[in-house]
């Protein structure tokens, strides 16, 4: 046997071992999942009223719920509001974050306010927003923007602050304009921070949207859940919760994929909340 | 640099913010915005009447109960999951999914199953706070170097000694990062529980004030929760740094 033949058979063996390990992991996870679902089912059947959500009930309700246009209208309304709010928060947050990160005057003026607002649970301003804007979509949008904005500002400011000095010096040496340097050097260099902030902001925005819908009773997934549970259709409501979780996970996966694909040189740990 | 000099920009920006608030408050309809001075007056009234203190204590009790429960469950469970590899590997995806679930969406279920009372609200705070603690503890215990465990084993350390001397000290800084995150989330859970379950505490104070168009009361309540949030966040950072000192 040649050396290369030996190598390839060794590689095949290793691959086989890897796929066996993968398979056993999957089997373990599958079993754990089944055990959890079974326990849930039995506990609800044994101790809870009939309307409480349980796995078989959710499974049965799924086709009906997923073919119900009301669910998709609600999902579209919530997601549109979240997208709109995130867009506003990104524009505002990037501008303010860049200012704080690159200008010491802006930093000194705004830092304490930004950190302060970041620490405040944003849903607390809901009563105020409904006072200002009424029980409308505008109140929901404002909640989303408030919930998302400060996560983006804090992270973009962090990123803009930590741009390597050499980049800035080279740009200066080539007599780059201040604004151009901001957009063509500082902003791209702080993209990983921005993405970490975006992930946090998206989660907060979704929570803000749901809470606003609970509070103002305007159409959306939050209100769908509220209404379905109030009319004791917990299984249907839980389908909406699953949908919400799926949106969150999908967005996370999308940002993670984008980071690996377009910024392979920089993978920062998720910034803590 | 003297203390005055160091804090001058902060004090200046604080004064500017308050001035802006005061001017804006005086130039629009008081239903929308009350000036800073009137917010303080309203805050003083609420404090003197004892209402504010009572609501604050109610909120604090809720937060502490939910948070303590989250810590008491999250940390031991995290360590256990980290130590027993089979369970960890099996449960990891489900914990990730639960971590990503917006817990606010579960509040209507909790309301309809458990009704009004203290327990459902504690459950909400617990659900908000437990997953950051659990998640970070697992991450920490997972990153324990195998050599450490092997050395402990070769000195014939028993399971208990292994936990006390290796697992706990190594994992604690990670858990504290989770604790800091859990403080923020738990606060959101507290307000959400007070808004959407049986209204109590500072959440009730703000909501009732809003319904009565008592804008001063709304601002006073928001101010108190805001300061509480800042103080708790600061506390979380201090706790985290205290334990993180020897992590690196």
Short mmCIF file of C-alpha atoms in Angstrom, two decimals:
data_model
loop_
_atom_site.label_atom_id
_atom_site.label_comp_id
_atom_site.label_asym_id
_atom_site.label_seq_id
_atom_site.Cartn_x
_atom_site.Cartn_y
_atom_site.Cartn_z
CA UNK A 1 0.00 0.00 0.00
CA UNK A 2 1.30 3.48 -0.82
CA UNK A 3 1.64 6.22 1.72
CA UNK A 4 -1.16 8.25 0.19
CA UNK A 5 -3.44 5.24 0.26
CA UNK A 6 -2.71 4.77 3.95
CA UNK A 7 -3.44 8.44 4.57
CA UNK A 8 -6.73 8.32 2.77
CA UNK A 9 -7.87 5.20 4.60
CA UNK A 10 -6.93 6.89 7.88
CA UNK A 11 -8.92 9.95 6.87
CA UNK A 12 -11.88 7.75 6.01
CA UNK A 13 -11.67 6.12 9.43
CA UNK A 14 -11.56 9.51 11.15
CA UNK A 15 -14.53 10.70 9.13
CA UNK A 16 -16.41 7.58 10.09
CA UNK A 17 -15.66 8.15 13.77
CA UNK A 18 -16.78 11.76 13.46
CA UNK A 19 -20.05 10.85 11.82
CA UNK A 20 -20.64 8.16 14.45
CA UNK A 21 -20.10 10.75 17.21
CA UNK A 22 -22.42 13.13 15.42
CA UNK A 23 -25.04 10.43 15.13
CA UNK A 24 -24.86 9.54 18.82
CA UNK A 25 -25.14 13.23 19.75
CA UNK A 26 -28.21 13.55 17.58
CA UNK A 27 -29.75 10.45 19.11
CA UNK A 28 -29.11 11.79 22.62
CA UNK A 29 -30.71 15.10 21.72
CA UNK A 30 -33.68 13.42 20.12
CA UNK A 31 -34.24 11.25 23.19
CA UNK A 32 -33.95 14.27 25.50
CA UNK A 33 -36.46 16.16 23.36
CA UNK A 34 -38.92 13.29 23.45
CA UNK A 35 -38.53 12.95 27.22
CA UNK A 36 -39.21 16.68 27.69
CA UNK A 37 -42.28 16.58 25.47
CA UNK A 38 -43.58 13.44 27.18
CA UNK A 39 -43.10 14.93 30.65
CA UNK A 40 -44.88 18.12 29.55
CA UNK A 41 -47.74 16.13 28.08
CA UNK A 42 -48.17 13.93 31.16
CA UNK A 43 -47.94 16.79 33.67
CA UNK A 44 -50.56 18.83 31.80
CA UNK A 45 -52.86 15.84 31.33
CA UNK A 46 -52.52 14.87 34.97
CA UNK A 47 -52.63 18.17 36.82
CA UNK A 48 -53.76 21.05 34.59
CA UNK A 49 -57.11 22.17 33.18
CA UNK A 50 -57.98 20.95 29.70
CA UNK A 51 -57.30 24.26 27.95
CA UNK A 52 -53.61 24.39 28.95
CA UNK A 53 -51.22 23.91 26.04
CA UNK A 54 -49.59 20.50 25.66
CA UNK A 55 -47.46 19.04 22.84
CA UNK A 56 -50.12 16.88 21.18
CA UNK A 57 -52.64 19.70 21.39
CA UNK A 58 -50.16 22.15 19.84
CA UNK A 59 -49.37 19.66 17.09
CA UNK A 60 -53.07 19.22 16.35
CA UNK A 61 -53.67 22.98 16.42
CA UNK A 62 -50.73 23.66 14.13
CA UNK A 63 -52.32 22.99 10.72
CA UNK A 64 -55.35 25.07 11.61
CA UNK A 65 -53.33 27.89 13.16
CA UNK A 66 -50.76 28.00 10.37
CA UNK A 67 -53.47 28.11 7.69
CA UNK A 68 -55.28 30.84 9.61
CA UNK A 69 -54.67 34.13 7.74
CA UNK A 70 -55.14 36.05 11.00
CA UNK A 71 -51.90 34.55 12.34
CA UNK A 72 -49.92 35.58 9.28
CA UNK A 73 -51.45 39.05 9.23
CA UNK A 74 -50.48 39.40 12.88
CA UNK A 75 -46.94 38.15 12.17
CA UNK A 76 -46.62 40.53 9.22
CA UNK A 77 -47.81 43.48 11.31
CA UNK A 78 -45.36 42.74 14.13
CA UNK A 79 -42.41 42.01 11.87
CA UNK A 80 -43.06 45.12 9.74
CA UNK A 81 -43.12 47.26 12.88
CA UNK A 82 -39.93 45.62 14.17
CA UNK A 83 -38.17 46.11 10.83
CA UNK A 84 -39.25 49.74 10.65
CA UNK A 85 -38.24 50.41 14.23
CA UNK A 86 -34.89 48.67 13.78
CA UNK A 87 -34.19 50.70 10.65
CA UNK A 88 -34.82 53.95 12.53
CA UNK A 89 -32.76 52.72 15.51
CA UNK A 90 -29.88 51.71 13.21
CA UNK A 91 -29.75 55.09 11.46
CA UNK A 92 -30.03 57.12 14.66
CA UNK A 93 -27.94 54.74 16.73
CA UNK A 94 -25.06 54.59 14.24
CA UNK A 95 -24.96 58.37 13.91
CA UNK A 96 -25.00 58.96 17.67
CA UNK A 97 -22.66 56.04 18.34
CA UNK A 98 -20.08 57.32 15.83
CA UNK A 99 -20.29 60.77 17.36
CA UNK A 100 -19.74 59.41 20.87
CA UNK A 101 -16.94 57.11 19.76
CA UNK A 102 -14.99 59.69 17.78
CA UNK A 103 -15.64 63.01 19.47
CA UNK A 104 -14.69 63.57 23.06
CA UNK A 105 -17.18 66.44 23.42
CA UNK A 106 -20.09 64.28 22.29
CA UNK A 107 -18.77 61.50 24.51
CA UNK A 108 -18.71 63.67 27.60
CA UNK A 109 -22.10 65.21 26.85
CA UNK A 110 -23.99 62.03 26.03
CA UNK A 111 -22.20 59.09 27.63
CA UNK A 112 -24.05 59.16 30.94
CA UNK A 113 -27.42 59.59 29.31
CA UNK A 114 -26.83 56.70 26.92
CA UNK A 115 -25.58 54.38 29.67
CA UNK A 116 -28.43 55.47 31.90
CA UNK A 117 -31.12 54.87 29.31
CA UNK A 118 -29.47 51.58 28.38
CA UNK A 119 -29.87 50.36 31.96
CA UNK A 120 -33.55 51.33 32.19
CA UNK A 121 -36.06 48.61 31.31
CA UNK A 122 -37.51 50.31 28.25
CA UNK A 123 -41.03 48.95 28.59
CA UNK A 124 -41.46 51.27 31.56
CA UNK A 125 -42.05 54.22 29.23
CA UNK A 126 -45.05 52.53 27.60
CA UNK A 127 -47.67 54.37 29.68
CA UNK A 128 -45.98 57.62 28.74
CA UNK A 129 -45.87 56.72 25.05
CA UNK A 130 -49.56 55.85 25.01
CA UNK A 131 -50.23 59.16 26.71
CA UNK A 132 -48.35 60.93 23.94
CA UNK A 133 -49.31 58.87 20.91
CA UNK A 134 -52.51 57.12 21.96
CA UNK A 135 -53.18 53.42 21.64
CA UNK A 136 -51.77 53.30 18.11
CA UNK A 137 -49.10 51.73 15.94
CA UNK A 138 -47.03 54.84 16.52
CA UNK A 139 -46.75 53.97 20.22
CA UNK A 140 -45.57 50.48 19.27
CA UNK A 141 -43.03 51.89 16.82
CA UNK A 142 -41.70 54.31 19.42
CA UNK A 143 -41.37 51.49 21.97
CA UNK A 144 -39.41 49.41 19.46
CA UNK A 145 -37.10 52.30 18.61
CA UNK A 146 -36.47 53.08 22.28
CA UNK A 147 -35.87 49.43 23.11
CA UNK A 148 -33.38 48.93 20.27
CA UNK A 149 -31.65 52.30 20.02
CA UNK A 150 -29.35 52.23 23.02
CA UNK A 151 -27.96 48.75 22.36
CA UNK A 152 -26.83 50.02 18.94
CA UNK A 153 -25.43 53.30 20.24
CA UNK A 154 -23.41 51.59 22.98
CA UNK A 155 -21.93 49.00 20.62
CA UNK A 156 -21.20 51.35 17.72
CA UNK A 157 -19.53 53.76 20.14
CA UNK A 158 -17.42 50.89 21.48
CA UNK A 159 -16.48 49.92 17.95
CA UNK A 160 -15.66 53.46 16.82
CA UNK A 161 -13.53 53.95 19.91
CA UNK A 162 -11.50 50.82 19.28
CA UNK A 163 -10.60 51.46 15.64
CA UNK A 164 -6.83 50.87 15.42
CA UNK A 165 -4.98 54.16 15.55
CA UNK A 166 -2.90 53.22 12.48
CA UNK A 167 -5.98 53.21 10.26
CA UNK A 168 -6.87 56.72 11.31
CA UNK A 169 -3.30 57.92 10.98
CA UNK A 170 -2.93 56.54 7.48
CA UNK A 171 -6.22 58.12 6.48
CA UNK A 172 -5.04 61.44 7.95
CA UNK A 173 -1.70 61.16 6.18
CA UNK A 174 -3.57 60.89 2.91
CA UNK A 175 -5.49 64.03 3.89
CA UNK A 176 -8.80 62.29 4.10
CA UNK A 177 -11.78 64.49 4.93
CA UNK A 178 -13.22 64.01 8.38
CA UNK A 179 -16.62 62.78 7.17
CA UNK A 180 -15.08 60.51 4.56
CA UNK A 181 -12.82 58.98 7.16
CA UNK A 182 -15.84 58.39 9.38
CA UNK A 183 -17.75 56.54 6.69
CA UNK A 184 -14.93 54.77 4.87
CA UNK A 185 -12.56 53.88 7.72
CA UNK A 186 -14.25 54.05 11.11
CA UNK A 187 -17.62 52.63 10.12
CA UNK A 188 -16.33 49.53 8.28
CA UNK A 189 -13.78 48.86 11.02
CA UNK A 190 -16.47 48.86 13.68
CA UNK A 191 -18.89 46.62 11.77
CA UNK A 192 -18.40 43.58 14.05
CA UNK A 193 -19.39 45.68 17.05
CA UNK A 194 -22.35 47.02 15.13
CA UNK A 195 -23.51 43.48 14.31
CA UNK A 196 -23.19 42.41 17.95
CA UNK A 197 -25.30 45.43 18.87
CA UNK A 198 -27.80 44.63 16.13
CA UNK A 199 -28.32 41.13 17.51
CA UNK A 200 -29.07 42.50 20.96
CA UNK A 201 -31.21 45.27 19.53
CA UNK A 202 -33.29 42.86 17.45
CA UNK A 203 -34.14 40.76 20.50
CA UNK A 204 -35.07 43.85 22.49
CA UNK A 205 -37.10 45.22 19.57
CA UNK A 206 -39.15 42.03 19.38
CA UNK A 207 -39.84 42.16 23.12
CA UNK A 208 -40.76 45.84 22.81
CA UNK A 209 -43.21 45.07 20.00
CA UNK A 210 -44.93 42.27 21.92
CA UNK A 211 -45.19 44.30 25.11
CA UNK A 212 -46.58 47.29 23.21
CA UNK A 213 -49.20 45.05 21.61
CA UNK A 214 -50.21 43.67 25.00
CA UNK A 215 -50.55 47.19 26.29
CA UNK A 216 -52.29 48.90 23.40
CA UNK A 217 -54.21 45.93 21.95
CA UNK A 218 -53.20 46.73 18.36
CA UNK A 219 -52.99 43.90 15.85
CA UNK A 220 -49.85 41.76 15.93
CA UNK A 221 -48.44 38.51 17.25
CA UNK A 222 -48.44 39.79 20.84
CA UNK A 223 -52.11 40.64 20.65
CA UNK A 224 -52.83 37.37 18.85
CA UNK A 225 -51.29 35.48 21.80
CA UNK A 226 -53.15 37.63 24.33
CA UNK A 227 -56.50 37.16 22.61
CA UNK A 228 -56.11 33.42 22.02
CA UNK A 229 -55.13 32.76 25.65
CA UNK A 230 -58.02 34.88 26.91
CA UNK A 231 -60.43 32.78 24.90
CA UNK A 232 -58.74 29.62 26.24
CA UNK A 233 -57.15 28.57 22.94
CA UNK A 234 -53.71 28.04 24.45
CA UNK A 235 -52.59 25.57 21.80
CA UNK A 236 -53.16 28.10 19.05
CA UNK A 237 -51.47 30.84 21.07
CA UNK A 238 -48.46 28.61 21.58
CA UNK A 239 -48.04 28.20 17.83
CA UNK A 240 -47.55 31.97 17.75
CA UNK A 241 -44.91 31.72 20.51
CA UNK A 242 -43.09 29.08 18.46
CA UNK A 243 -43.24 31.41 15.47
CA UNK A 244 -41.76 34.26 17.54
CA UNK A 245 -38.91 32.06 18.77
CA UNK A 246 -38.26 30.90 15.21
CA UNK A 247 -38.02 34.52 14.04
CA UNK A 248 -35.54 35.28 16.80
CA UNK A 249 -33.38 32.25 16.03
CA UNK A 250 -33.54 32.90 12.29
CA UNK A 251 -32.41 36.49 12.72
CA UNK A 252 -29.54 35.38 14.97
CA UNK A 253 -28.50 32.74 12.44
CA UNK A 254 -28.65 35.30 9.63
CA UNK A 255 -26.44 37.79 11.46
CA UNK A 256 -24.07 35.01 12.51
CA UNK A 257 -23.83 33.77 8.94
CA UNK A 258 -23.28 37.30 7.66
CA UNK A 259 -20.49 37.84 10.17
CA UNK A 260 -18.69 34.65 9.15
CA UNK A 261 -19.25 35.24 5.45
CA UNK A 262 -18.38 38.91 5.19
CA UNK A 263 -16.20 39.55 8.25
CA UNK A 264 -14.24 36.32 8.61
CA UNK A 265 -11.28 38.21 10.10
CA UNK A 266 -13.16 39.27 13.17
CA UNK A 267 -15.34 37.13 15.37
CA UNK A 268 -16.04 38.85 18.62
CA UNK A 269 -17.78 37.13 21.46
CA UNK A 270 -21.34 38.20 21.81
CA UNK A 271 -21.40 41.37 23.75
CA UNK A 272 -23.02 40.91 27.10
CA UNK A 273 -26.31 42.58 27.73
CA UNK B 1 -6.88 66.12 37.95
CA UNK B 2 -9.13 67.18 40.80
CA UNK B 3 -12.48 65.61 41.51
CA UNK B 4 -14.32 68.73 40.39
CA UNK B 5 -12.44 68.80 37.11
CA UNK B 6 -13.02 65.13 36.45
CA UNK B 7 -16.74 65.33 37.07
CA UNK B 8 -17.31 68.76 35.52
CA UNK B 9 -18.36 67.47 32.06
CA UNK B 10 -20.81 65.05 33.63
CA UNK B 11 -22.32 67.66 35.92
CA UNK B 12 -22.50 70.13 33.02
CA UNK B 13 -24.29 67.67 30.75
CA UNK B 14 -26.61 66.72 33.61
CA UNK B 15 -27.45 70.38 34.20
CA UNK B 16 -28.00 70.90 30.47
CA UNK B 17 -30.33 67.90 30.30
CA UNK B 18 -32.36 69.08 33.27
CA UNK B 19 -32.55 72.61 31.84
CA UNK B 20 -33.75 71.22 28.51
CA UNK B 21 -36.37 69.11 30.26
CA UNK B 22 -37.53 72.13 32.30
CA UNK B 23 -37.83 74.42 29.26
CA UNK B 24 -39.57 71.78 27.14
CA UNK B 25 -41.91 70.94 30.02
CA UNK B 26 -42.93 74.55 30.46
CA UNK B 27 -43.64 75.13 26.78
CA UNK B 28 -46.00 72.22 26.04
CA UNK B 29 -49.32 70.98 27.37
CA UNK B 30 -48.77 69.56 30.90
CA UNK B 31 -50.65 66.38 29.95
CA UNK B 32 -47.74 65.52 27.65
CA UNK B 33 -44.72 66.69 29.53
CA UNK B 34 -44.26 68.18 32.96
CA UNK B 35 -41.08 70.09 33.79
CA UNK B 36 -38.38 68.58 35.94
CA UNK B 37 -39.25 70.77 38.92
CA UNK B 38 -42.87 69.58 38.95
CA UNK B 39 -41.75 65.96 38.61
CA UNK B 40 -39.65 66.44 41.72
CA UNK B 41 -42.59 68.03 43.54
CA UNK B 42 -44.82 65.10 42.58
CA UNK B 43 -42.09 62.67 43.61
CA UNK B 44 -41.88 64.41 46.97
CA UNK B 45 -45.67 64.23 47.41
CA UNK B 46 -45.66 60.53 46.61
CA UNK B 47 -42.77 59.94 48.98
CA UNK B 48 -44.35 61.87 51.83
CA UNK B 49 -47.69 60.08 51.47
CA UNK B 50 -45.86 56.76 51.91
CA UNK B 51 -47.32 55.50 48.65
CA UNK B 52 -43.99 55.51 46.86
CA UNK B 53 -42.16 53.63 49.60
CA UNK B 54 -44.87 50.98 49.80
CA UNK B 55 -44.84 50.43 46.04
CA UNK B 56 -41.06 50.40 45.96
CA UNK B 57 -40.92 47.74 48.66
CA UNK B 58 -43.53 45.70 46.80
CA UNK B 59 -41.48 45.85 43.57
CA UNK B 60 -38.23 45.09 45.36
CA UNK B 61 -39.74 42.05 47.09
CA UNK B 62 -40.91 40.71 43.75
CA UNK B 63 -37.55 41.29 42.10
CA UNK B 64 -35.52 39.78 44.92
CA UNK B 65 -37.77 36.70 45.18
CA UNK B 66 -37.66 35.99 41.43
CA UNK B 67 -33.97 36.72 41.15
CA UNK B 68 -32.99 34.61 44.16
CA UNK B 69 -34.97 31.70 42.74
CA UNK B 70 -33.28 32.13 39.36
CA UNK B 71 -29.86 32.09 40.99
CA UNK B 72 -30.69 29.13 43.24
CA UNK B 73 -31.84 27.10 40.24
CA UNK B 74 -29.61 28.44 37.46
CA UNK B 75 -26.23 28.01 39.06
CA UNK B 76 -26.47 24.46 40.50
CA UNK B 77 -28.27 23.26 37.38
CA UNK B 78 -25.61 24.85 35.19
CA UNK B 79 -22.81 23.15 37.14
CA UNK B 80 -24.59 19.81 37.04
CA UNK B 81 -25.14 20.07 33.30
CA UNK B 82 -21.52 20.98 32.81
CA UNK B 83 -20.28 18.04 34.90
CA UNK B 84 -22.46 15.36 33.34
CA UNK B 85 -21.53 15.52 29.69
CA UNK B 86 -24.32 13.29 28.40
CA UNK B 87 -27.10 15.44 29.84
CA UNK B 88 -25.42 18.62 28.70
CA UNK B 89 -25.01 17.51 25.11
CA UNK B 90 -28.57 16.26 25.09
CA UNK B 91 -30.12 19.41 26.57
CA UNK B 92 -27.97 22.12 24.99
CA UNK B 93 -30.16 22.83 21.95
CA UNK B 94 -33.27 23.14 24.10
CA UNK B 95 -31.62 25.56 26.48
CA UNK B 96 -30.51 27.64 23.50
CA UNK B 97 -34.06 27.69 22.18
CA UNK B 98 -35.48 28.70 25.56
CA UNK B 99 -32.79 31.37 25.89
CA UNK B 100 -33.97 32.79 22.55
CA UNK B 101 -37.68 32.64 23.39
CA UNK B 102 -39.09 36.07 24.20
CA UNK B 103 -40.38 35.30 27.71
CA UNK B 104 -42.86 38.19 27.62
CA UNK B 105 -44.88 36.13 25.15
CA UNK B 106 -45.52 33.60 27.93
CA UNK B 107 -47.09 36.13 30.30
CA UNK B 108 -50.66 35.66 28.94
CA UNK B 109 -50.35 31.90 29.51
CA UNK B 110 -49.14 32.43 33.06
CA UNK B 111 -51.96 34.89 33.69
CA UNK B 112 -54.61 32.50 32.45
CA UNK B 113 -53.21 29.47 34.29
CA UNK B 114 -52.11 31.00 37.59
CA UNK B 115 -54.29 34.08 37.79
CA UNK B 116 -53.54 36.99 40.09
CA UNK B 117 -51.21 36.69 43.02
CA UNK B 118 -47.59 36.84 43.99
CA UNK B 119 -46.47 33.44 42.65
CA UNK B 120 -47.16 34.04 38.92
CA UNK B 121 -45.26 37.31 39.08
CA UNK B 122 -42.28 35.66 40.73
CA UNK B 123 -42.42 33.05 37.97
CA UNK B 124 -42.19 35.80 35.33
CA UNK B 125 -39.13 37.39 36.95
CA UNK B 126 -37.61 33.92 37.36
CA UNK B 127 -38.15 33.04 33.68
CA UNK B 128 -36.59 36.31 32.57
CA UNK B 129 -33.57 35.93 34.84
CA UNK B 130 -32.74 32.23 34.94
CA UNK B 131 -31.48 31.60 31.42
CA UNK B 132 -28.58 34.07 31.36
CA UNK B 133 -27.34 32.55 34.65
CA UNK B 134 -27.79 28.98 33.43
CA UNK B 135 -26.26 29.66 30.04
CA UNK B 136 -23.18 31.44 31.36
CA UNK B 137 -22.58 28.88 34.11
CA UNK B 138 -22.59 26.07 31.55
CA UNK B 139 -20.24 28.05 29.32
CA UNK B 140 -17.89 28.57 32.25
CA UNK B 141 -17.90 25.02 33.53
CA UNK B 142 -17.41 23.75 29.99
CA UNK B 143 -14.25 25.76 29.59
CA UNK B 144 -12.60 24.24 32.67
CA UNK B 145 -9.33 22.80 31.45
CA UNK B 146 -9.35 18.99 31.58
CA UNK B 147 -5.88 19.14 33.15
CA UNK B 148 -7.32 20.80 36.23
CA UNK B 149 -9.80 18.00 36.72
CA UNK B 150 -7.12 15.40 36.00
CA UNK B 151 -4.69 16.86 38.52
CA UNK B 152 -7.43 16.99 41.14
CA UNK B 153 -8.31 13.41 40.35
CA UNK B 154 -4.71 12.22 40.52
CA UNK B 155 -4.53 13.71 44.01
CA UNK B 156 -7.53 11.53 44.74
CA UNK B 157 -9.98 14.36 45.08
CA UNK B 158 -13.48 13.07 45.60
CA UNK B 159 -16.48 14.41 43.72
CA UNK B 160 -17.33 16.88 46.49
CA UNK B 161 -13.77 18.21 46.70
CA UNK B 162 -13.66 18.49 42.93
CA UNK B 163 -16.80 20.66 42.94
CA UNK B 164 -15.67 22.82 45.84
CA UNK B 165 -12.04 23.30 44.82
CA UNK B 166 -12.16 23.29 41.02
CA UNK B 167 -15.61 23.59 39.49
CA UNK B 168 -17.08 26.32 41.71
CA UNK B 169 -14.11 28.72 41.83
CA UNK B 170 -13.49 28.34 38.12
CA UNK B 171 -17.11 28.83 37.10
CA UNK B 172 -18.08 31.63 39.47
CA UNK B 173 -16.79 34.53 37.32
CA UNK B 174 -18.80 33.23 34.36
CA UNK B 175 -21.88 32.87 36.53
CA UNK B 176 -21.41 36.47 37.64
CA UNK B 177 -21.48 37.64 34.02
CA UNK B 178 -24.78 35.82 33.81
CA UNK B 179 -25.91 37.48 37.01
CA UNK B 180 -25.23 40.91 35.56
CA UNK B 181 -27.27 40.10 32.45
CA UNK B 182 -29.98 38.54 34.59
CA UNK B 183 -30.32 41.74 36.64
CA UNK B 184 -31.23 43.69 33.51
CA UNK B 185 -33.60 41.06 32.22
CA UNK B 186 -35.15 40.47 35.64
CA UNK B 187 -35.94 44.17 35.90
CA UNK B 188 -37.78 44.01 32.57
CA UNK B 189 -39.61 40.95 33.86
CA UNK B 190 -40.54 42.78 37.05
CA UNK B 191 -42.07 45.71 35.17
CA UNK B 192 -43.81 43.41 32.67
CA UNK B 193 -45.28 41.31 35.48
CA UNK B 194 -46.51 44.42 37.27
CA UNK B 195 -48.07 45.79 34.09
CA UNK B 196 -49.75 42.67 32.78
CA UNK B 197 -50.47 40.48 35.78
CA UNK B 198 -52.14 41.77 38.93
CA UNK B 199 -50.88 45.39 38.91
CA UNK B 200 -48.70 46.16 41.92
CA UNK B 201 -45.59 48.07 42.83
CA UNK B 202 -43.95 50.78 40.79
CA UNK B 203 -45.49 49.40 37.60
CA UNK B 204 -48.95 49.97 39.02
CA UNK B 205 -47.96 53.43 40.21
CA UNK B 206 -46.90 54.42 36.68
CA UNK B 207 -49.88 52.79 34.99
CA UNK B 208 -52.49 54.32 37.29
CA UNK B 209 -50.86 57.73 36.96
CA UNK B 210 -50.99 57.35 33.17
CA UNK B 211 -54.67 56.43 33.23
CA UNK B 212 -55.43 59.47 35.40
CA UNK B 213 -53.44 61.77 33.09
CA UNK B 214 -51.20 62.46 36.09
CA UNK B 215 -48.16 62.97 33.89
CA UNK B 216 -46.08 64.13 36.85
CA UNK B 217 -46.73 60.81 38.55
CA UNK B 218 -45.74 58.92 35.37
CA UNK B 219 -42.45 60.80 35.18
CA UNK B 220 -41.82 60.37 38.89
CA UNK B 221 -42.33 56.59 38.61
CA UNK B 222 -40.17 56.30 35.51
CA UNK B 223 -37.47 58.35 37.22
CA UNK B 224 -37.46 55.98 40.22
CA UNK B 225 -37.33 52.83 38.07
CA UNK B 226 -34.67 54.42 35.90
CA UNK B 227 -32.47 55.21 38.90
CA UNK B 228 -33.12 51.71 40.24
CA UNK B 229 -32.01 50.26 36.90
CA UNK B 230 -28.82 52.33 36.83
CA UNK B 231 -28.00 51.42 40.44
CA UNK B 232 -28.62 47.70 39.91
CA UNK B 233 -26.57 47.72 36.70
CA UNK B 234 -23.71 49.40 38.54
CA UNK B 235 -24.02 46.81 41.30
CA UNK B 236 -23.94 44.01 38.71
CA UNK B 237 -20.78 45.43 37.16
CA UNK B 238 -19.10 45.71 40.55
CA UNK B 239 -20.03 42.12 41.45
CA UNK B 240 -18.81 40.87 38.07
CA UNK B 241 -15.48 42.71 38.33
CA UNK B 242 -14.97 41.52 41.88
CA UNK B 243 -15.12 37.91 40.74
CA UNK B 244 -13.51 38.41 37.36
CA UNK B 245 -10.28 39.67 38.89
CA UNK B 246 -8.55 36.32 38.66
CA UNK B 247 -10.29 34.95 35.62
CA UNK B 248 -7.64 35.88 33.06
#
